[in-house]
Coordinates of C-alpha atoms (C1' of nucleotides) in Angstrom, one line a residue:
Chain A
M1 CA -21.1 5.0 5.9
T2 CA -18.5 5.9 3.3
Q3 CA -16.8 2.7 2.3
T4 CA -13.6 4.1 1.0
Q5 CA -11.3 1.8 -0.8
F6 CA -7.7 2.6 -1.6
R7 CA -4.4 0.9 -1.6
Y8 CA -1.3 2.7 -0.8
C9 CA 0.8 2.2 -3.9
G10 CA -1.0 4.7 -6.1
L11 CA -1.3 7.0 -3.1
N12 CA 2.4 6.8 -2.7
V13 CA 3.0 7.7 -6.3
A14 CA 0.5 10.5 -6.2
L15 CA 1.9 12.0 -3.1
K16 CA 5.4 11.8 -4.3
T17 CA 4.5 13.8 -7.4
L18 CA 2.9 16.5 -5.2
T19 CA 5.5 16.8 -2.6
G20 CA 7.9 19.6 -2.8
K21 CA 8.0 22.9 -1.0
W22 CA 6.7 25.0 -3.8
K23 CA 4.6 22.6 -5.9
P24 CA 1.3 23.6 -4.4
M25 CA 1.9 27.2 -5.2
I26 CA 3.2 26.4 -8.7
L27 CA 0.1 24.3 -9.4
F28 CA -2.1 27.1 -8.1
H29 CA -0.6 29.5 -10.6
L30 CA -0.7 27.0 -13.4
F31 CA -4.4 26.5 -12.8
R32 CA -5.2 30.1 -13.0
T33 CA -3.1 31.4 -15.8
E34 CA -3.1 28.8 -18.6
E35 CA 0.4 29.6 -19.5
I36 CA 3.2 31.4 -17.7
R37 CA 6.8 32.2 -18.3
F38 CA 9.6 31.1 -16.0
N39 CA 10.6 34.6 -14.9
E40 CA 6.9 35.6 -14.4
L41 CA 6.5 32.7 -12.0
W42 CA 9.7 33.4 -10.3
R43 CA 8.7 37.1 -9.7
I44 CA 5.3 36.0 -8.4
I45 CA 6.5 33.4 -6.0
P46 CA 7.9 35.0 -3.0
K47 CA 11.3 33.9 -1.8
V48 CA 12.0 30.8 -3.8
S49 CA 15.5 30.4 -5.2
K50 CA 15.9 30.2 -9.0
K51 CA 17.6 26.8 -8.8
V52 CA 14.9 25.2 -6.6
L53 CA 12.0 26.6 -8.7
L54 CA 13.7 25.3 -11.8
Q55 CA 14.1 21.9 -10.2
Q56 CA 10.6 21.6 -9.0
L57 CA 9.4 22.6 -12.4
G58 CA 11.8 20.0 -13.8
Q59 CA 10.3 17.2 -11.6
M60 CA 6.8 18.2 -12.4
E61 CA 7.6 18.0 -16.1
E62 CA 9.1 14.6 -15.6
D63 CA 6.1 13.6 -13.7
G64 CA 3.9 14.9 -16.5
L65 CA 2.1 17.4 -14.5
L66 CA 3.0 20.3 -16.8
T67 CA 4.5 21.0 -20.2
R68 CA 7.4 23.1 -21.0
E69 CA 7.7 24.9 -24.3
E70 CA 10.7 27.0 -25.4
R71 CA 9.8 29.7 -27.8
K72 CA 13.0 30.6 -29.3
G73 CA 13.8 34.1 -30.4
F74 CA 14.9 37.4 -29.0
P75 CA 15.3 36.6 -25.3
P76 CA 14.2 33.0 -25.6
E77 CA 11.2 32.5 -23.5
V78 CA 9.9 29.4 -21.8
Y79 CA 6.3 28.8 -21.2
Y80 CA 4.9 26.4 -18.7
R81 CA 1.3 25.1 -18.7
I82 CA -0.7 22.5 -16.9
S83 CA -1.0 19.2 -18.7
E84 CA -4.0 16.9 -19.1
K85 CA -2.6 14.7 -16.4
G86 CA -2.1 17.7 -14.1
R87 CA -5.5 19.1 -14.9
A88 CA -7.1 15.8 -13.9
L89 CA -5.9 16.5 -10.4
G90 CA -7.8 19.7 -10.1
S91 CA -10.8 18.5 -8.3
V92 CA -8.8 16.4 -5.9
L93 CA -6.6 19.4 -5.0
A94 CA -9.8 21.4 -4.5
Q95 CA -11.0 18.7 -2.1
L96 CA -7.7 18.7 -0.2
E97 CA -8.0 22.4 0.1
A98 CA -11.5 22.1 1.4
W99 CA -10.6 19.4 3.8
A100 CA -7.8 21.6 5.3
N101 CA -10.1 24.6 5.5
T102 CA -12.7 22.5 7.4
Y103 CA -10.5 20.5 9.7
A104 CA -7.5 22.7 10.2
P105 CA -8.6 26.3 9.6
Q106 CA -6.1 27.8 12.1
Q107 CA -3.2 26.2 10.4
V108 CA -4.4 27.3 7.0
Q109 CA -4.7 30.8 8.4
Q110 CA -1.2 30.7 9.8
V111 CA 0.2 29.8 6.3
F112 CA -1.8 32.6 4.8
D113 CA -0.6 35.1 7.4
S114 CA 3.0 34.0 7.1
E115 CA 2.9 34.9 3.4
K116 CA 0.7 37.9 3.0
H117 CA 3.3 40.4 4.1
V118 CA 5.6 39.0 1.5
Q119 CA 3.3 38.9 -1.5
P120 CA 0.1 41.0 -2.0
F121 CA -1.0 39.1 -5.1
D122 CA -4.7 39.3 -6.3
Chain B
M1 CA -15.3 21.9 -18.3
T2 CA -14.3 21.4 -14.7
Q3 CA -13.8 24.8 -13.2
T4 CA -11.7 23.8 -10.3
Q5 CA -11.0 26.4 -7.7
F6 CA -8.3 26.1 -5.0
R7 CA -5.8 28.2 -3.1
Y8 CA -2.5 26.8 -2.1
C9 CA -2.6 27.5 1.6
G10 CA -5.0 24.7 2.5
L11 CA -3.4 22.5 0.0
N12 CA 0.0 23.1 1.6
V13 CA -1.4 22.2 5.0
A14 CA -3.1 19.1 3.7
L15 CA 0.0 17.9 1.8
K16 CA 2.2 18.6 4.9
T17 CA 0.1 16.3 7.0
L18 CA 0.2 13.6 4.4
T19 CA 3.9 13.8 3.6
G20 CA 6.1 11.2 5.2
K21 CA 7.6 8.0 3.9
W22 CA 5.2 5.6 5.7
K23 CA 2.1 7.6 6.1
P24 CA 0.2 6.3 3.1
M25 CA 0.8 2.8 4.3
I26 CA -0.2 3.6 7.8
L27 CA -3.4 5.3 6.6
F28 CA -4.1 2.3 4.5
H29 CA -4.0 0.0 7.5
L30 CA -5.9 2.3 9.7
F31 CA -8.7 2.4 7.1
R32 CA -9.0 -1.3 7.0
T33 CA -8.6 -2.4 10.6
E34 CA -10.5 0.0 12.7
E35 CA -7.9 -0.4 15.5
I36 CA -4.4 -1.7 15.5
R37 CA -1.6 -2.1 18.1
F38 CA 1.8 -0.6 17.6
N39 CA 3.6 -3.8 17.3
E40 CA 1.1 -5.3 15.0
L41 CA 1.6 -2.4 12.7
W42 CA 5.3 -2.6 13.0
R43 CA 5.3 -6.2 12.0
I44 CA 3.0 -5.7 9.1
I45 CA 5.0 -2.8 7.6
P46 CA 8.0 -4.1 5.9
K47 CA 11.3 -2.4 6.8
V48 CA 10.4 0.6 8.7
S49 CA 12.4 1.4 11.8
K50 CA 10.7 1.6 15.2
K51 CA 11.8 5.1 15.7
V52 CA 10.5 6.4 12.4
L53 CA 7.2 4.5 12.7
L54 CA 6.7 6.0 16.1
Q55 CA 7.5 9.5 14.9
Q56 CA 5.2 9.3 11.9
L57 CA 2.4 8.1 14.2
G58 CA 3.3 10.9 16.5
Q59 CA 3.0 13.5 13.8
M60 CA -0.3 12.0 12.6
E61 CA -1.6 12.2 16.1
E62 CA -0.6 15.7 16.4
D63 CA -2.3 16.5 13.1
G64 CA -5.4 14.8 14.4
L65 CA -5.4 12.1 11.7
L66 CA -5.5 9.3 14.2
T67 CA -6.1 8.7 17.9
R68 CA -3.8 6.9 20.3
E69 CA -5.1 5.0 23.2
E70 CA -3.0 3.4 25.9
R71 CA -4.7 0.4 27.5
K72 CA -2.7 -0.1 30.7
G73 CA -2.2 -3.5 32.1
F74 CA -0.1 -6.6 31.6
P75 CA 2.1 -5.7 28.7
P76 CA 0.7 -2.2 28.3
E77 CA -0.8 -2.0 24.7
V78 CA -1.3 1.1 22.6
Y79 CA -4.1 1.2 20.1
Y80 CA -4.2 3.5 17.1
R81 CA -7.3 4.2 15.1
I82 CA -8.3 6.6 12.4
S83 CA -10.0 9.8 13.6
E84 CA -13.0 11.7 12.2
K85 CA -10.6 14.1 10.6
G86 CA -8.7 11.3 9.1
R87 CA -11.7 9.4 7.9
A88 CA -12.9 12.6 6.2
L89 CA -9.8 12.2 3.9
G90 CA -10.9 8.7 2.7
S91 CA -12.6 9.6 -0.5
V92 CA -9.8 12.1 -1.4
L93 CA -7.2 9.4 -0.9
A94 CA -9.2 7.0 -3.0
Q95 CA -9.2 9.6 -5.7
L96 CA -5.5 10.2 -5.6
E97 CA -5.0 6.4 -5.8
A98 CA -7.4 6.3 -8.8
W99 CA -5.6 9.2 -10.5
A100 CA -2.2 7.5 -10.1
N101 CA -3.6 4.2 -11.4
T102 CA -5.0 6.0 -14.4
Y103 CA -2.1 8.4 -15.2
A104 CA 0.9 6.6 -13.9
P105 CA 0.2 2.9 -13.9
Q106 CA 3.7 1.8 -14.6
Q107 CA 5.1 3.7 -11.6
V108 CA 2.3 2.3 -9.4
Q109 CA 3.3 -1.1 -10.6
Q110 CA 6.9 -0.4 -9.8
V111 CA 6.1 0.5 -6.2
F112 CA 4.0 -2.6 -6.0
D113 CA 6.7 -4.8 -7.3
S114 CA 9.4 -3.4 -5.2
E115 CA 7.4 -4.3 -2.1
K116 CA 5.7 -7.6 -2.9
H117 CA 8.9 -9.7 -2.3
V118 CA 9.1 -8.1 1.1
Q119 CA 5.6 -8.5 2.3
P120 CA 3.0 -11.0 1.1
F121 CA 0.0 -9.5 2.8
D122 CA -3.5 -10.2 1.7
Chain C
dC1 C1' 31.4 48.0 -27.0
dA2 C1' 29.0 47.7 -22.5
dA3 C1' 25.1 46.4 -20.3
dG4 C1' 20.9 43.9 -19.7
dA5 C1' 17.2 40.4 -20.2
dA6 C1' 15.8 35.2 -20.1
dG7 C1' 16.7 30.8 -18.8
dG8 C1' 19.9 27.9 -16.9
dT9 C1' 24.1 25.5 -14.5
dC10 C1' 27.6 24.8 -10.9
dA11 C1' 30.0 24.4 -6.3
dC12 C1' 29.0 24.7 -2.0
dC13 C1' 26.4 24.8 2.4
dA14 C1' 22.4 24.0 5.9
dA15 C1' 18.5 21.8 7.4
dA16 C1' 15.2 18.0 7.5
dA17 C1' 14.0 13.3 7.0
dG18 C1' 15.0 8.8 7.7
dG19 C1' 17.8 4.6 9.4
dT20 C1' 20.6 1.7 13.1
dA21 C1' 21.5 -0.1 17.4
dA22 C1' 21.6 0.2 22.1
dC23 C1' 19.1 1.1 26.1
dC24 C1' 15.0 1.9 29.6
dC25 C1' 10.9 0.6 32.2
dG26 C1' 7.2 -2.4 34.3
dG27 C1' 5.2 -6.7 34.6
dT28 C1' 5.0 -11.7 33.4
dT29 C1' 6.5 -16.1 32.9
dA30 C1' 10.0 -20.0 32.7
Chain D
dT1 C1' 16.5 -14.7 39.2
dA2 C1' 16.8 -14.6 34.2
dA3 C1' 14.6 -13.7 30.0
dC4 C1' 10.8 -11.7 27.5
dC5 C1' 7.1 -8.7 25.9
dG6 C1' 5.2 -4.1 24.5
dG7 C1' 6.1 0.6 23.8
dG8 C1' 9.3 4.0 23.8
dT9 C1' 13.8 7.1 23.9
dT10 C1' 18.5 8.3 22.8
dA11 C1' 23.0 9.1 20.3
dC12 C1' 24.8 8.9 16.1
dC13 C1' 25.0 8.7 11.0
dT14 C1' 23.4 9.1 5.9
dT15 C1' 20.4 10.8 2.5
dT16 C1' 17.4 14.1 0.6
dT17 C1' 15.8 18.6 0.1
dG18 C1' 16.2 23.4 -0.1
dG19 C1' 19.1 27.7 -0.3
dT20 C1' 23.0 31.2 -1.9
dG21 C1' 25.8 33.3 -5.2
dA22 C1' 28.6 33.3 -9.1
dC23 C1' 28.8 32.2 -13.8
dC24 C1' 27.3 31.2 -18.7
dT25 C1' 24.9 32.0 -23.3
dT26 C1' 22.4 34.4 -26.9
dC27 C1' 20.5 38.3 -28.4
dT28 C1' 19.1 43.2 -28.1
dT29 C1' 19.6 47.9 -27.1
dG30 C1' 21.9 52.3 -25.3

DNA sequence: CAAGAAGGTCACCAAAAGGTAACCCGGTTA
DNA sequence: TAACCGGGTTACCTTTTGGTGACCTTCTTG
């Protein structure tokens, strides 16, 4: 028997930092690319508006999940990358992913299908 | 080096089932009591409105995180308990809790403080 | 000089989430 | 009969979240 112990306060905090329509996808890309420019991300993520993407990134920076670096110059570029704190979530996110694939495969498939016609990435 | 692999589809699904103002607290109670009546839960959870509690429980039932059993009789009582699928999340939730306690202890403390004057439970 | 690229802001709107209070129903008890 | 209990719904409102399009700024290039 798995005697799992948790309180809800930390859980609340953790879920609040993860909640946002585009955050799972942003995290996904941050985990796979090591560093990514704003416009790259914007082009990769299907249908998100510039404002909202910006604001989700802003929240994630506030929450310390990622770092934002302005490299000034020509066209001034901004690089986002996963932080220590964000990276520490990796295994948990993978487990959430696994849980959904095990216990709700049809819904996962639906999400997948609803996006594949929009974005053929990989 | 932790080579964490996840896609965002399952993550999206998992987070969607966990998102809701009172769900962390509901889960917390379901994990510790094995079975609980609606009004018990309502009295234990500080300030939630009946409607919203009901609707969060409804979503969680739809999502299969918990089971709802009407025991008809006297005043007809309704018992909620964690499901298989829900219980499978236990260790992940504990890890999210641990992550928040490690990386955002001050925010966790804030949530704790903001609720302790309302509810002295345990 | 005109146009474009990168990153960002602003005003405004639409949808979703949450909250409040009143009410319903069936059965019990004062 | 009146009031109460457990569980639940409804109408209505407020707050939060996400979305659209125009605009700005600095620098570069045609």
